[in-house]
XYZ file of C-alpha atoms in Angstrom:
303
model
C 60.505 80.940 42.423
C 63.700 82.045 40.782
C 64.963 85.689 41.320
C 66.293 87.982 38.729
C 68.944 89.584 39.528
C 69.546 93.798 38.034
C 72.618 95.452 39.103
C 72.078 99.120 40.060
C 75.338 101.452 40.010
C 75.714 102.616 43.962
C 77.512 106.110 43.172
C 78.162 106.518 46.829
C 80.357 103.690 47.191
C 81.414 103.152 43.404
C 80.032 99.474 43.304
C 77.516 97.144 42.135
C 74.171 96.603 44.623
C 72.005 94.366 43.788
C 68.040 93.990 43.751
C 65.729 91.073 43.332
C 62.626 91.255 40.895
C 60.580 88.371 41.774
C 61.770 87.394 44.508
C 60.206 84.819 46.547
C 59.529 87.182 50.371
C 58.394 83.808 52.431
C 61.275 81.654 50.629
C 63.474 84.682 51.837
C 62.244 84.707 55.439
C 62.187 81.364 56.088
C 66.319 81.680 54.584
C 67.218 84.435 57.062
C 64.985 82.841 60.070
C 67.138 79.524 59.277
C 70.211 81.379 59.386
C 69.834 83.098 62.685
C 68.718 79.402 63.747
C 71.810 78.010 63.057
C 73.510 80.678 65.396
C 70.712 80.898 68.216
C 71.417 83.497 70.788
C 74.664 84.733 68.344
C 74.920 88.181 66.702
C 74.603 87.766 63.310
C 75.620 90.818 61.353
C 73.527 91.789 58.630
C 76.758 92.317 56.026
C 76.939 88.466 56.766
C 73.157 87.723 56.682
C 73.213 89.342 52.677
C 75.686 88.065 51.460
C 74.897 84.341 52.443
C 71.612 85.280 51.144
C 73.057 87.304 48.126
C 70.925 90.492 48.658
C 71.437 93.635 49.956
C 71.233 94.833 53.426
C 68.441 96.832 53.410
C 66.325 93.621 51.900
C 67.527 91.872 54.641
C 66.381 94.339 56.874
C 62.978 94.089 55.859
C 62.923 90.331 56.200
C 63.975 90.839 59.785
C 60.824 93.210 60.277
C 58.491 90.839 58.231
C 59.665 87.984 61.042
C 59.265 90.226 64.040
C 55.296 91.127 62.431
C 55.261 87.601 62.521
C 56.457 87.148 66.389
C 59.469 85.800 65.979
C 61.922 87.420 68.589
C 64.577 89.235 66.995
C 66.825 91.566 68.729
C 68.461 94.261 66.697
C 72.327 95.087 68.316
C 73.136 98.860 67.159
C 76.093 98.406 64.832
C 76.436 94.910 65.010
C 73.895 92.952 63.724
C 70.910 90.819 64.771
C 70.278 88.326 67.156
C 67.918 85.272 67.672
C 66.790 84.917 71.300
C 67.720 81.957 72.556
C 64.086 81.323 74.203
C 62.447 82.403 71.169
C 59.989 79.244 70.114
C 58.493 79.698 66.413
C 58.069 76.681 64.485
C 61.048 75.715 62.423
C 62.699 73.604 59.765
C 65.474 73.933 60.132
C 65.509 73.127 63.937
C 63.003 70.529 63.597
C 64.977 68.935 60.672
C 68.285 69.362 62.970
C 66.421 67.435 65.469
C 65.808 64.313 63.341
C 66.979 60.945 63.585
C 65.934 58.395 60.851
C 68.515 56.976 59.259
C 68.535 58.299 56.661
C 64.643 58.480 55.737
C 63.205 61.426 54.034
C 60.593 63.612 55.287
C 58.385 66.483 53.120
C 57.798 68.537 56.015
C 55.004 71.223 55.549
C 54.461 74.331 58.440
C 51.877 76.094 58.421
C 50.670 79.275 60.629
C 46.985 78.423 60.998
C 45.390 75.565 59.537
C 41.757 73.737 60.396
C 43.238 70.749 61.612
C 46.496 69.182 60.808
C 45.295 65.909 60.018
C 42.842 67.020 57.181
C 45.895 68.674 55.395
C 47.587 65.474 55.802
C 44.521 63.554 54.846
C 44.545 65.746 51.720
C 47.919 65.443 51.079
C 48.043 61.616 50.765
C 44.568 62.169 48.111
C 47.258 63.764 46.001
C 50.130 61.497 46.629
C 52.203 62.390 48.932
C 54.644 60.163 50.022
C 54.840 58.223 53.630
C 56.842 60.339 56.323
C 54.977 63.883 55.198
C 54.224 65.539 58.322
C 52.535 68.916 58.925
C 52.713 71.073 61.822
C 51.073 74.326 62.716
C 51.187 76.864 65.003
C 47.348 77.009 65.653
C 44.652 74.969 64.814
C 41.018 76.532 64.175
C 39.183 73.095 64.160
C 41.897 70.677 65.847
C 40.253 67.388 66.618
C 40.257 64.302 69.207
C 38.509 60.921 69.735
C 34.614 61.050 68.784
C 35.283 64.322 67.107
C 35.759 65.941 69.928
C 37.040 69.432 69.816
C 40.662 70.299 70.805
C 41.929 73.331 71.328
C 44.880 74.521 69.630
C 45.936 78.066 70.754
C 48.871 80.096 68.993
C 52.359 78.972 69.690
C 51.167 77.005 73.095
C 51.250 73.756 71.409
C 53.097 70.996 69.731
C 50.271 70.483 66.578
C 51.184 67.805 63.989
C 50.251 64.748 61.850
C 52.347 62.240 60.611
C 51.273 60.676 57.300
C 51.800 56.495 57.052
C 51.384 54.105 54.738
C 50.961 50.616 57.199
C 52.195 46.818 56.414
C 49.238 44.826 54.870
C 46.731 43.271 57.917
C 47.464 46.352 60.363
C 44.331 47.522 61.942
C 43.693 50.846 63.907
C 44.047 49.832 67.336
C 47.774 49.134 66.415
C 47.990 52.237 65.136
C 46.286 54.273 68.130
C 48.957 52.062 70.386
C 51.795 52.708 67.906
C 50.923 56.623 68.437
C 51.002 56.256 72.312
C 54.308 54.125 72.869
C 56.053 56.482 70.162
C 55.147 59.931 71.846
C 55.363 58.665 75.640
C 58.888 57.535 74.521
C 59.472 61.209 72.699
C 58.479 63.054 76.219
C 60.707 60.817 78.165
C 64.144 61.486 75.969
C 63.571 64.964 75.278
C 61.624 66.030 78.791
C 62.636 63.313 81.252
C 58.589 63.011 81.985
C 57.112 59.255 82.205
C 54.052 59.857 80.628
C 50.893 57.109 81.045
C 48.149 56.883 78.516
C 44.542 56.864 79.553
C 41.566 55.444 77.229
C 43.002 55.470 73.720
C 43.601 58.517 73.002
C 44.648 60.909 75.795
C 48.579 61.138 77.130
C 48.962 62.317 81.156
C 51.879 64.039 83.287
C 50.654 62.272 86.751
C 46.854 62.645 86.204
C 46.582 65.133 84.047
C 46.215 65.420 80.021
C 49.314 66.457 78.464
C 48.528 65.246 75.390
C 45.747 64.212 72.562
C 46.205 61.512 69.896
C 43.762 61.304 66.618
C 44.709 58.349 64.271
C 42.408 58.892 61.086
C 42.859 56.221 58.175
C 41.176 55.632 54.777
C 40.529 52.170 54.387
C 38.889 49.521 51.803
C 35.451 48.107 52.820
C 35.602 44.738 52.064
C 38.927 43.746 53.157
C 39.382 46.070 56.117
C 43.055 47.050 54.913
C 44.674 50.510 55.698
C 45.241 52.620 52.789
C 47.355 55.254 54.217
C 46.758 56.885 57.933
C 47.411 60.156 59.455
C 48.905 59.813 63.286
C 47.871 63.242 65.310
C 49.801 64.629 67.776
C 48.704 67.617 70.287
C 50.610 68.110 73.144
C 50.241 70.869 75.360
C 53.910 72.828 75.724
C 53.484 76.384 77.305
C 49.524 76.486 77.964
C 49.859 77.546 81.529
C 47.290 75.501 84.209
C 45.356 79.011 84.806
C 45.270 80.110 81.088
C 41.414 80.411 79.721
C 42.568 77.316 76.809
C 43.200 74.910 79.926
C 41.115 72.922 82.155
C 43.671 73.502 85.773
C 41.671 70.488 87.575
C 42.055 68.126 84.282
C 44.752 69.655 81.939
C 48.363 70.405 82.212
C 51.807 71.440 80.089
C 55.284 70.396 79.292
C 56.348 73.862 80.918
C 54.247 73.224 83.782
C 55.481 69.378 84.271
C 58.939 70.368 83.601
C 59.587 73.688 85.095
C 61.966 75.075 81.975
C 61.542 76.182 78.727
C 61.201 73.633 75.920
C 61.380 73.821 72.310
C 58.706 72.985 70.342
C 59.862 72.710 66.904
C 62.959 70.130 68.598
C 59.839 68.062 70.402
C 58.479 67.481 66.949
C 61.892 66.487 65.812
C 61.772 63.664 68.506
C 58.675 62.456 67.923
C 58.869 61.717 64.619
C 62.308 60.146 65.312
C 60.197 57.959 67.658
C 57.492 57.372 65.599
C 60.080 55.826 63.094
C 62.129 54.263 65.510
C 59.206 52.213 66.608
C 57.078 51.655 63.505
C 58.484 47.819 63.148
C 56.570 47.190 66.120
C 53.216 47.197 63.646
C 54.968 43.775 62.501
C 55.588 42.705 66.336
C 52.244 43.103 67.904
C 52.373 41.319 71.367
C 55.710 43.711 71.901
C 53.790 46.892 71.095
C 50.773 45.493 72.624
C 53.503 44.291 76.082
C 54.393 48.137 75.686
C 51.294 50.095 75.280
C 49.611 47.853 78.591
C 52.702 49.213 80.435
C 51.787 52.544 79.789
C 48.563 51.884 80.756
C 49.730 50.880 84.056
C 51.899 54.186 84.335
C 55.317 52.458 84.381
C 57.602 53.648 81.831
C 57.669 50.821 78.277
């Protein structure tokens, strides 16, 4: 949406403000959220935040209060301006875009607060066209799902939520994509959290012997000839679900935080794995290397 912009005459200090009609609020959050990204744990002064935004100060000021209604963690410095803490862990575009690595490949990235299940949007987003590479993320999940439609918990913010949509090489099957999912996001935990993850059954990701992570590969394919239309790769890994938290099984379930010990960000996770995920998609063409791989994994040694 494109705003209008109406001068008003600001008698006090003898020049043009300015006011938006129409304006877009979300388009305009997400803007000043993405700025104070850019200068994590910086003051950001709110002269500076309107005019790279081009409206006035006290628009920007509600944006800020919007965000913090939202839970974003915004500190307000008296006189000086605003600061994003540098813990501070909402999803992110900008961040998760920052964290890419694709070589140039472009992603439609979608985030959404609260969805059913991250896969269905995807799933309903490649029904309508959307290209290969869109990926949606979420902060919670109200249906999440795993292997034999399972249930899987998605609380608030505690999780790394997201689905990959792919369009596979003719004669791929959906074993090589379930191992394709595996190699990609054990490879993601060990660059951006040092952990050597294993894989257990299809479908479930450990830290030692507990579940870190779920994978749900869900596919539309042809009947008669067995091919792969388009796929969605699902992705939940656990990040700040503590061990004693009601969401998490303590004798069977773990975290990042809890494997790691420090804080991790989950909008730069995502950024990895789907720099992983592209990194290794030739392997779909290579089979006995991603099938080498995934058996290492298996086994608990790192591919």
């Amino acid at each position: 949406m494109y705003a209008v912009l109406l001068k008003a005459a600001d008698g006090r200090r003898g020049k043009n403000s300015f006011a938006y009609k129409g304006r877009d609020e979300n388009l305009a959050r997400e803007q000043v959220l993405e700025i104070l990204e850019a200068q994590k744990g910086k003051v950001v002064s709110g002269l500076e935040l309107a005019k790279q935004l081009g409206v006035t100060r006290s628009a920007v000021w509600k944006d800020i209060q919007a965000l913090r209604a939202q839970g974003v963690d915004i500190r307000s410095i008296k006189k000086t301006g605003y600061c994003l803490q540098e813990n501070s862990d909402i999803l992110s575009a900008f961040r998760i875009r920052s964290s890419l690595q694709l070589d140039g490949q472009q992603i439609q990235l979608h985030l959404q607060k609260k969805v059913d299940s991250t896969n269905q949007r995807i799933l309903c987003l490649a029904l309508e066209g959307a290209p290969g590479w869109s990926v949606c993320a979420a902060e919670e999940q109200t249906a999440g799902r795993g292997h034999a439609g399972r249930a899987f918990r998605s609380p608030h913010g505690k999780g790394a939520y997201c689905s990959i949509l792919l369009y596979p090489p003719q004669g791929v099957f959906g074993r090589e994509l379930t191992m394709l999912a595996a190699v990609s996001v054990c490879d993601a935990l060990s660059r951006y959290a040092g952990i050597e993850a294993s894989v257990r059954g299809s479908d479930d990701i450990l830290c030692g012997n507990k579940k870190l992570c779920g994978i749900l590969c869900e596919a539309l394919t042809e009947c008669e000839s067995g091919r792969i239309q388009f796929a969605a790769l699902g992705f939940g890994i656990n990040v700040y679900t503590p061990p004693s938290s009601p969401e998490c099984d303590e004798q069977f379930e773990t975290s990042l935080f809890a494997c790691t010990g420090r804080y991790c960000n989950r909008s730069e996770l995502i950024g990895s794995l789907i720099s992983s995920l592209y990194a290794h998609f030739g392997l779909l063409l290579c089979r006995e290397e991603l099938e080498k791989r995934y058996q290492q994994l298996n086994q608990g040694s790192p591919a």
